[in-house]
Tab-separated table of C-alpha atoms in Angstrom:
chain	number	residue	atom	x	y	z
U	1	UNK	CA	75.051	83.346	93.949
U	2	UNK	CA	77.880	81.724	96.146
U	3	UNK	CA	80.144	81.118	93.183
U	4	UNK	CA	81.658	83.806	90.985
U	5	UNK	CA	83.437	82.935	87.729
U	6	UNK	CA	86.834	84.512	87.643
U	7	UNK	CA	85.983	85.848	83.992
U	8	UNK	CA	83.675	88.336	85.829
U	9	UNK	CA	86.689	90.216	86.724
U	10	UNK	CA	88.621	89.957	83.707
U	11	UNK	CA	86.269	89.698	80.510
U	12	UNK	CA	86.317	93.039	78.414
U	13	UNK	CA	82.905	92.654	77.114
U	14	UNK	CA	81.333	92.166	80.635
U	15	UNK	CA	83.219	95.197	81.794
U	16	UNK	CA	81.756	97.365	79.030
U	17	UNK	CA	78.356	96.156	79.879
U	18	UNK	CA	78.783	96.976	83.511
U	19	UNK	CA	79.781	100.503	82.813
U	20	UNK	CA	76.454	100.755	80.671
U	21	UNK	CA	74.189	99.285	83.147
U	22	UNK	CA	75.796	100.203	86.532
U	23	UNK	CA	77.464	103.675	85.770
U	24	UNK	CA	75.645	105.243	82.802
U	25	UNK	CA	72.083	104.161	83.793
U	26	UNK	CA	69.939	103.249	86.663
U	27	UNK	CA	72.452	104.329	89.496
U	28	UNK	CA	73.380	107.243	91.350
U	29	UNK	CA	77.160	107.902	91.267
U	30	UNK	CA	79.303	109.773	93.781
U	31	UNK	CA	80.793	113.092	92.378
U	32	UNK	CA	82.263	114.974	95.247
U	33	UNK	CA	81.433	117.109	98.454
U	34	UNK	CA	79.961	120.420	98.304
U	35	UNK	CA	82.829	121.664	100.416
U	36	UNK	CA	85.140	121.411	97.674
U	37	UNK	CA	83.244	123.845	95.753
U	38	UNK	CA	82.150	126.610	98.147
U	39	UNK	CA	81.977	129.844	95.834
U	40	UNK	CA	80.303	130.664	92.642
U	41	UNK	CA	82.427	129.457	89.861
U	42	UNK	CA	84.455	126.829	91.810
U	43	UNK	CA	84.677	123.422	89.985
U	44	UNK	CA	86.224	120.118	90.790
U	45	UNK	CA	86.765	117.398	88.048
U	46	UNK	CA	85.429	113.918	88.784
U	47	UNK	CA	84.205	110.970	86.950
U	48	UNK	CA	81.308	108.630	86.487
U	49	UNK	CA	82.583	105.334	85.339
U	50	UNK	CA	85.157	106.117	82.730
U	51	UNK	CA	83.389	109.431	81.788
U	52	UNK	CA	85.002	112.715	82.923
U	53	UNK	CA	82.628	115.025	84.370
U	54	UNK	CA	82.828	118.635	86.491
U	55	UNK	CA	81.157	119.501	89.432
U	56	UNK	CA	80.493	123.155	89.437
U	57	UNK	CA	78.926	125.727	91.724
U	58	UNK	CA	76.785	128.146	89.715
U	59	UNK	CA	76.247	131.797	90.110
U	60	UNK	CA	72.896	131.204	91.956
U	61	UNK	CA	74.613	128.953	94.382
U	62	UNK	CA	73.441	125.727	92.945
U	63	UNK	CA	75.466	122.730	92.065
U	64	UNK	CA	75.721	121.311	88.493
U	65	UNK	CA	77.328	118.408	87.095
U	66	UNK	CA	78.442	118.568	83.498
U	67	UNK	CA	80.219	116.004	81.185
U	68	UNK	CA	83.723	117.339	80.344
U	69	UNK	CA	83.135	116.861	76.589
U	70	UNK	CA	82.778	119.780	74.132
U	71	UNK	CA	79.481	119.859	72.312
U	72	UNK	CA	81.449	120.748	69.135
U	73	UNK	CA	84.197	118.039	68.234
U	74	UNK	CA	84.072	115.981	71.340
U	75	UNK	CA	87.302	117.425	73.197
U	76	UNK	CA	87.607	117.074	76.891
U	77	UNK	CA	88.075	120.778	77.405
U	78	UNK	CA	88.830	121.010	81.480
U	79	UNK	CA	92.233	119.633	82.405
U	80	UNK	CA	92.714	121.236	85.766
U	81	UNK	CA	91.490	119.044	88.693
U	82	UNK	CA	89.986	122.033	90.374
U	83	UNK	CA	89.758	125.791	90.263
U	84	UNK	CA	87.247	128.691	89.509
U	85	UNK	CA	86.055	129.932	86.401
U	86	UNK	CA	83.288	132.543	85.081
U	87	UNK	CA	82.575	130.004	82.182
U	88	UNK	CA	84.299	127.097	80.430
U	89	UNK	CA	86.283	127.349	77.076
U	90	UNK	CA	87.317	124.537	75.009
U	91	UNK	CA	90.795	125.237	73.709
U	92	UNK	CA	90.432	123.550	70.349
U	93	UNK	CA	87.948	126.080	68.762
U	94	UNK	CA	87.034	128.366	71.761
U	95	UNK	CA	83.453	127.375	72.026
U	96	UNK	CA	82.306	128.912	75.385
U	97	UNK	CA	79.808	127.626	77.817
U	98	UNK	CA	78.361	129.223	80.970
U	99	UNK	CA	78.500	127.390	84.472
U	100	UNK	CA	75.282	125.501	83.770
U	101	UNK	CA	76.546	124.228	80.524
U	102	UNK	CA	74.589	126.464	78.144
U	103	UNK	CA	76.483	127.275	74.902
U	104	UNK	CA	77.267	131.078	74.941
U	105	UNK	CA	79.930	131.730	72.329
U	106	UNK	CA	81.061	130.460	69.023
U	107	UNK	CA	83.961	132.119	67.306
U	108	UNK	CA	83.119	133.241	63.568
U	109	UNK	CA	79.510	131.944	64.168
U	110	UNK	CA	78.373	134.530	61.447
U	111	UNK	CA	81.369	134.053	59.304
U	112	UNK	CA	84.500	136.244	58.394
U	113	UNK	CA	84.167	139.394	56.735
U	114	UNK	CA	86.334	139.448	53.626
U	115	UNK	CA	86.097	142.160	50.851
U	116	UNK	CA	82.929	143.525	52.436
U	117	UNK	CA	81.216	140.058	52.350
U	118	UNK	CA	80.573	137.556	55.109
U	119	UNK	CA	82.004	134.255	54.302
U	120	UNK	CA	81.732	130.902	56.041
U	121	UNK	CA	80.250	130.693	59.576
U	122	UNK	CA	77.378	128.473	60.744
U	123	UNK	CA	74.221	127.798	58.780
U	124	UNK	CA	71.446	130.618	59.205
U	125	UNK	CA	69.131	128.000	60.912
U	126	UNK	CA	71.770	127.178	63.587
U	127	UNK	CA	70.312	127.501	67.022
U	128	UNK	CA	72.480	127.867	70.289
U	129	UNK	CA	69.795	126.299	72.381
U	130	UNK	CA	70.283	122.708	72.971
U	131	UNK	CA	73.878	122.799	71.914
U	132	UNK	CA	75.283	122.965	75.522
U	133	UNK	CA	77.401	120.333	77.409
U	134	UNK	CA	75.530	117.399	78.554
U	135	UNK	CA	74.065	118.017	82.038
U	136	UNK	CA	73.563	115.057	84.544
U	137	UNK	CA	70.763	114.663	86.878
U	138	UNK	CA	72.092	115.781	90.494
U	139	UNK	CA	71.167	114.690	94.019
U	140	UNK	CA	72.728	116.660	96.938
U	141	UNK	CA	72.123	115.381	100.539
U	142	UNK	CA	74.008	116.427	103.747
U	143	UNK	CA	76.706	118.239	101.552
U	144	UNK	CA	77.430	115.085	99.386
U	145	UNK	CA	76.913	115.281	95.579
U	146	UNK	CA	75.668	112.273	93.443
U	147	UNK	CA	74.938	112.310	89.601
U	148	UNK	CA	73.519	110.327	86.884
U	149	UNK	CA	73.364	110.207	83.212
U	150	UNK	CA	69.792	108.762	83.645
U	151	UNK	CA	67.552	111.328	84.292
U	152	UNK	CA	64.553	108.924	85.013
U	153	UNK	CA	66.386	107.759	88.035
U	154	UNK	CA	64.434	107.242	91.287
U	155	UNK	CA	65.149	109.822	94.198
U	156	UNK	CA	68.536	109.284	95.868
U	157	UNK	CA	66.488	108.464	99.131
U	158	UNK	CA	64.682	105.790	97.391
U	159	UNK	CA	67.811	104.579	95.896
U	160	UNK	CA	69.447	103.827	99.242
U	161	UNK	CA	66.526	102.615	101.029
U	162	UNK	CA	65.639	103.436	104.832
U	163	UNK	CA	68.150	101.436	106.274
U	164	UNK	CA	71.187	102.461	104.480
U	165	UNK	CA	69.951	106.096	104.342
U	166	UNK	CA	69.770	106.167	108.089
U	167	UNK	CA	73.589	105.214	108.382
U	168	UNK	CA	74.493	107.834	105.470
U	169	UNK	CA	72.553	110.508	107.668
U	170	UNK	CA	74.510	109.530	110.746
U	171	UNK	CA	77.566	111.018	109.265
U	172	UNK	CA	76.016	113.635	107.089
U	173	UNK	CA	73.415	115.241	109.322
U	174	UNK	CA	73.556	118.893	108.143
U	175	UNK	CA	76.872	119.717	109.630
U	176	UNK	CA	79.231	121.609	107.378
U	177	UNK	CA	82.167	119.725	106.319
U	178	UNK	CA	85.872	120.620	106.062
U	179	UNK	CA	88.189	119.218	103.495
U	180	UNK	CA	91.328	117.884	105.048
U	181	UNK	CA	93.254	116.379	102.165
U	182	UNK	CA	93.251	113.788	99.444
U	183	UNK	CA	95.052	110.318	98.548
U	184	UNK	CA	95.076	109.075	94.995
U	185	UNK	CA	96.143	105.317	94.119
U	186	UNK	CA	95.929	103.200	91.026
U	187	UNK	CA	95.060	99.579	91.905
U	188	UNK	CA	95.819	96.874	89.312
U	189	UNK	CA	92.442	94.882	90.095
U	190	UNK	CA	88.752	94.949	88.940
U	191	UNK	CA	86.674	97.819	90.456
U	192	UNK	CA	84.087	95.257	92.233
U	193	UNK	CA	87.131	93.799	94.139
U	194	UNK	CA	87.045	97.144	96.252
U	195	UNK	CA	83.364	96.811	96.827
U	196	UNK	CA	83.631	93.244	97.994
U	197	UNK	CA	86.476	94.254	100.297
U	198	UNK	CA	84.362	96.447	102.333
U	199	UNK	CA	81.498	94.168	102.409
U	200	UNK	CA	83.791	91.497	103.867
U	201	UNK	CA	84.064	91.199	107.472
U	202	UNK	CA	85.821	88.103	107.476
U	203	UNK	CA	89.047	89.461	106.437
U	204	UNK	CA	89.946	92.502	108.611
U	205	UNK	CA	90.822	90.621	111.718
U	206	UNK	CA	92.822	88.115	109.648
U	207	UNK	CA	94.699	90.266	107.006
U	208	UNK	CA	95.196	93.525	108.973
U	209	UNK	CA	97.984	93.450	111.744
U	210	UNK	CA	96.681	96.865	113.092
U	211	UNK	CA	93.160	95.764	113.500
U	212	UNK	CA	93.663	92.538	115.018
U	213	UNK	CA	96.560	93.540	117.369
U	214	UNK	CA	94.907	96.899	118.572
U	215	UNK	CA	91.217	95.396	118.746
U	216	UNK	CA	89.732	97.699	116.163
U	217	UNK	CA	88.279	94.661	114.165
U	218	UNK	CA	88.751	91.280	115.283
U	219	UNK	CA	86.488	88.064	115.764
U	220	UNK	CA	85.209	89.106	119.354
U	221	UNK	CA	83.946	92.590	117.893
U	222	UNK	CA	80.383	93.228	118.153
U	223	UNK	CA	79.230	93.243	114.389
U	224	UNK	CA	76.373	93.898	112.430
U	225	UNK	CA	75.816	93.537	108.555
U	226	UNK	CA	73.022	95.390	106.999
U	227	UNK	CA	71.689	95.920	103.239
U	228	UNK	CA	69.114	97.640	101.259
U	229	UNK	CA	66.319	95.863	99.775
U	230	UNK	CA	68.037	95.247	96.584
U	231	UNK	CA	71.234	93.947	98.427
U	232	UNK	CA	73.450	96.375	96.333
U	233	UNK	CA	74.362	98.789	99.215
U	234	UNK	CA	75.548	97.562	102.506
U	235	UNK	CA	76.620	98.711	106.021
U	236	UNK	CA	79.389	97.094	107.968
U	237	UNK	CA	79.046	97.901	111.499
U	238	UNK	CA	81.286	97.202	114.446
U	239	UNK	CA	82.299	97.992	117.802
U	240	UNK	CA	85.975	98.143	118.939
U	241	UNK	CA	87.191	95.206	121.295
U	242	UNK	CA	88.354	97.423	124.296
U	243	UNK	CA	89.505	95.639	127.662
U	244	UNK	CA	89.129	92.304	126.402
U	245	UNK	CA	91.854	89.684	126.279
U	246	UNK	CA	92.618	88.561	122.975
U	247	UNK	CA	92.992	84.968	123.889
U	248	UNK	CA	91.522	82.330	121.582
U	249	UNK	CA	90.328	85.061	119.143
U	250	UNK	CA	93.937	85.538	117.848
U	251	UNK	CA	95.113	81.904	118.218
U	252	UNK	CA	96.847	80.863	115.103
U	253	UNK	CA	96.169	84.281	113.357
U	254	UNK	CA	99.563	85.137	111.912
U	255	UNK	CA	98.837	88.951	111.445
U	256	UNK	CA	98.359	89.232	115.390
U	257	UNK	CA	101.560	90.814	116.826
U	258	UNK	CA	101.618	90.478	120.551
U	259	UNK	CA	104.822	92.540	120.865
U	260	UNK	CA	103.795	95.344	118.475
U	261	UNK	CA	103.705	98.876	120.071
U	262	UNK	CA	103.413	102.389	118.841
U	263	UNK	CA	106.129	104.884	119.005
U	264	UNK	CA	103.433	107.648	118.756
U	265	UNK	CA	100.453	106.657	120.834
U	266	UNK	CA	98.350	109.417	119.364
U	267	UNK	CA	97.481	107.026	116.793
U	268	UNK	CA	95.352	105.423	119.030
U	269	UNK	CA	93.919	108.587	120.916
U	270	UNK	CA	90.471	107.580	120.290
U	271	UNK	CA	87.742	109.862	121.390
U	272	UNK	CA	83.898	108.637	121.244
U	273	UNK	CA	81.630	110.948	119.633
U	274	UNK	CA	78.070	111.530	120.509
U	275	UNK	CA	76.860	111.208	116.738
U	276	UNK	CA	78.378	107.611	116.766
U	277	UNK	CA	75.494	106.360	118.569
U	278	UNK	CA	77.298	103.101	119.748
U	279	UNK	CA	79.259	101.785	116.951
U	280	UNK	CA	83.059	102.757	116.640
U	281	UNK	CA	83.217	102.062	112.675
U	282	UNK	CA	80.682	101.823	110.167
U	283	UNK	CA	81.629	101.288	106.662
U	284	UNK	CA	79.045	101.922	104.010
U	285	UNK	CA	79.330	100.663	100.503
U	286	UNK	CA	77.165	102.629	98.027
U	287	UNK	CA	76.920	100.673	94.858
U	288	UNK	CA	78.691	101.050	92.537
U	289	UNK	CA	81.108	103.869	93.253
U	290	UNK	CA	81.431	104.979	96.736
U	291	UNK	CA	82.699	103.725	100.168
U	292	UNK	CA	81.903	106.166	103.119
U	293	UNK	CA	84.471	105.278	105.925
U	294	UNK	CA	83.993	105.955	109.590
U	295	UNK	CA	86.772	104.122	111.405
U	296	UNK	CA	86.834	105.493	115.083
U	297	UNK	CA	87.663	109.257	114.546
U	298	UNK	CA	88.734	109.172	110.903
U	299	UNK	CA	86.385	110.052	108.147
U	300	UNK	CA	86.689	109.768	104.555
U	301	UNK	CA	84.960	109.097	101.137
U	302	UNK	CA	86.596	106.458	99.011
U	303	UNK	CA	85.715	106.977	95.248
U	304	UNK	CA	85.900	103.965	92.953
U	305	UNK	CA	87.083	105.107	89.223
U	306	UNK	CA	87.210	102.118	86.886
U	307	UNK	CA	89.705	102.432	84.015
U	308	UNK	CA	89.543	99.072	82.614
U	309	UNK	CA	88.484	95.363	83.519
U	310	UNK	CA	91.626	95.025	85.613
U	311	UNK	CA	92.493	98.449	86.904
U	312	UNK	CA	90.745	101.208	88.957
U	313	UNK	CA	91.729	104.377	90.477
U	314	UNK	CA	90.949	104.898	94.146
U	315	UNK	CA	90.632	108.490	95.296
U	316	UNK	CA	90.340	109.408	99.162
U	317	UNK	CA	88.810	112.532	100.387
U	318	UNK	CA	89.489	112.880	104.076
U	319	UNK	CA	87.149	115.214	105.819
U	320	UNK	CA	86.136	116.757	109.278
U	321	UNK	CA	83.184	118.876	110.405
U	322	UNK	CA	83.481	122.608	110.367
U	323	UNK	CA	82.876	122.948	114.077
U	324	UNK	CA	85.375	120.297	115.104
U	325	UNK	CA	87.915	121.468	117.632
U	326	UNK	CA	91.581	121.903	116.518
U	327	UNK	CA	92.287	118.833	118.676
U	328	UNK	CA	89.639	116.765	116.767
U	329	UNK	CA	91.000	117.956	113.388
U	330	UNK	CA	94.598	116.766	114.315
U	331	UNK	CA	93.152	113.526	115.651
U	332	UNK	CA	91.318	112.884	112.366
U	333	UNK	CA	94.421	113.552	110.334
U	334	UNK	CA	96.597	111.265	112.591
U	335	UNK	CA	94.166	108.406	112.206
U	336	UNK	CA	93.851	108.854	108.597
U	337	UNK	CA	97.367	107.451	108.715
U	338	UNK	CA	95.672	103.931	108.752
U	339	UNK	CA	94.190	104.545	105.238
U	340	UNK	CA	95.240	105.595	101.899
U	341	UNK	CA	97.830	104.072	99.532
U	342	UNK	CA	100.432	103.450	102.193
U	343	UNK	CA	97.983	103.382	105.221
U	344	UNK	CA	98.740	101.068	108.047
U	345	UNK	CA	95.701	99.170	107.059
U	346	UNK	CA	94.608	100.018	103.572
U	347	UNK	CA	97.963	99.129	101.976
U	348	UNK	CA	97.340	95.508	102.654
U	349	UNK	CA	93.895	95.785	100.667
U	350	UNK	CA	95.592	97.262	97.603
U	351	UNK	CA	98.064	94.235	97.616
U	352	UNK	CA	95.563	91.587	98.021
U	353	UNK	CA	93.286	92.970	95.381
U	354	UNK	CA	96.365	92.745	93.009
U	355	UNK	CA	97.021	89.221	93.974
U	356	UNK	CA	93.362	88.337	93.326
U	357	UNK	CA	93.460	89.959	89.908
U	358	UNK	CA	96.591	87.880	89.075
U	359	UNK	CA	95.053	84.661	90.057
U	360	UNK	CA	91.716	85.572	87.994
U	361	UNK	CA	93.857	86.161	84.778
U	362	UNK	CA	95.651	82.735	85.134
U	363	UNK	CA	92.533	80.796	85.376
U	364	UNK	CA	89.323	82.674	83.886
U	365	UNK	CA	86.989	79.480	84.043
U	366	UNK	CA	87.657	78.870	87.704
U	367	UNK	CA	85.256	80.139	90.310
U	368	UNK	CA	85.444	82.160	93.506
U	369	UNK	CA	83.876	80.459	96.562
U	370	UNK	CA	81.630	82.549	98.792
U	371	UNK	CA	80.074	80.051	101.315
U	372	UNK	CA	81.252	81.659	104.663
U	373	UNK	CA	78.217	81.976	106.653
U	374	UNK	CA	76.072	79.932	104.282
U	375	UNK	CA	74.471	80.102	100.659
U	376	UNK	CA	71.804	82.828	101.602
U	377	UNK	CA	72.292	86.641	101.378
U	378	UNK	CA	70.412	87.723	104.664
U	379	UNK	CA	71.714	90.145	107.160
U	380	UNK	CA	73.961	88.910	109.746
U	381	UNK	CA	75.628	89.687	113.310
U	382	UNK	CA	78.984	88.109	113.047
U	383	UNK	CA	82.285	88.475	110.964
U	384	UNK	CA	82.433	84.804	109.747
U	385	UNK	CA	80.135	85.783	106.854
U	386	UNK	CA	80.177	86.589	103.057
U	387	UNK	CA	76.493	87.393	103.052
U	388	UNK	CA	77.072	90.791	101.867
U	389	UNK	CA	79.185	89.776	98.816
U	390	UNK	CA	76.636	87.185	97.946
U	391	UNK	CA	73.902	90.033	98.129
U	392	UNK	CA	75.845	92.244	95.635
U	393	UNK	CA	76.224	89.429	93.170
U	394	UNK	CA	72.612	88.436	93.467
U	395	UNK	CA	71.943	92.027	92.397
U	396	UNK	CA	74.674	92.001	89.781
U	397	UNK	CA	73.301	88.973	88.047
U	398	UNK	CA	69.784	90.365	88.004
U	399	UNK	CA	70.894	93.659	86.278
U	400	UNK	CA	73.323	92.013	84.134
U	401	UNK	CA	70.951	89.220	82.999
U	402	UNK	CA	73.370	86.364	83.683
């Protein structure tokens, strides 16, 4: 539990088994936000693991998630990232599907009339029913859409467990959401490294100059580390260090820049919000595919999209609440500059994940050491701990059977 072999991040067979066991069965995966598809016919393309899916608003106002694979010859028929459609039509042979994924039309189904006779076409016993697109099981809570290919999966609420669900509901409490924008990046590292990164309170006050210099996350920050009963999901909870001298906390920390100042002080125009209920930052990791970020006034969904054992796409959806004032929306946008591919903070994470993957590939038989805070995987109240990562790998080993 406190040692992880490097091959866990590089082995292609292990990666394929992870997709089958974590993404394609037994787990809820993040798809998107309802606010991205407000009107009937609106759709947005997403992924579950490496499989392309489409989140769509049906005519009755419901939400469906359909696999982006034509039932005829397997073509990915939807290439647009988002849009509005009355139906989906595969460009290859023009098979048509309604917004619920049901097959509605096949060209020349009854053949072609030539010289007064019908020739070709589908067999007489062909049935349209049951020939539609693969439809995933869907869960919607607080405006957030999850889906699974596994229709026997437990409820989303049971999947999260009461502790993590309470932190999810802290953000998604029924208020309507407003999409502010997107960032996308491709990171040359194993997908699990991003889950680890946001289960790791040890690194932010050491790696990130912004966090340690301006007190958003450092060794004297009040911290709490929470998990679900299976230890797959986690909440990393912190309170900003305000009005405290840095002192010994930053002694020897090379990322601390005592003379660093902001040309635009609005980047730190932080306004406490009632719904925070104390913490200034809560980073939720929902295994396997989602990070929910609340770092002061900045809010975003971070979607992990595996593309191989050594690379993943990372998609950020920045959002606000519909009832936010114009000033708060501008504040959220400004603080979003901390995050994303070139963010003041997140650029560091993408780089060190790449560095880690480079090391793993050189020596696959070596092991990572995860002993900060001990050998157990219990909840903790300090940053000098890797307990959340140990918990995740305890769960990983149980599911993977290793």
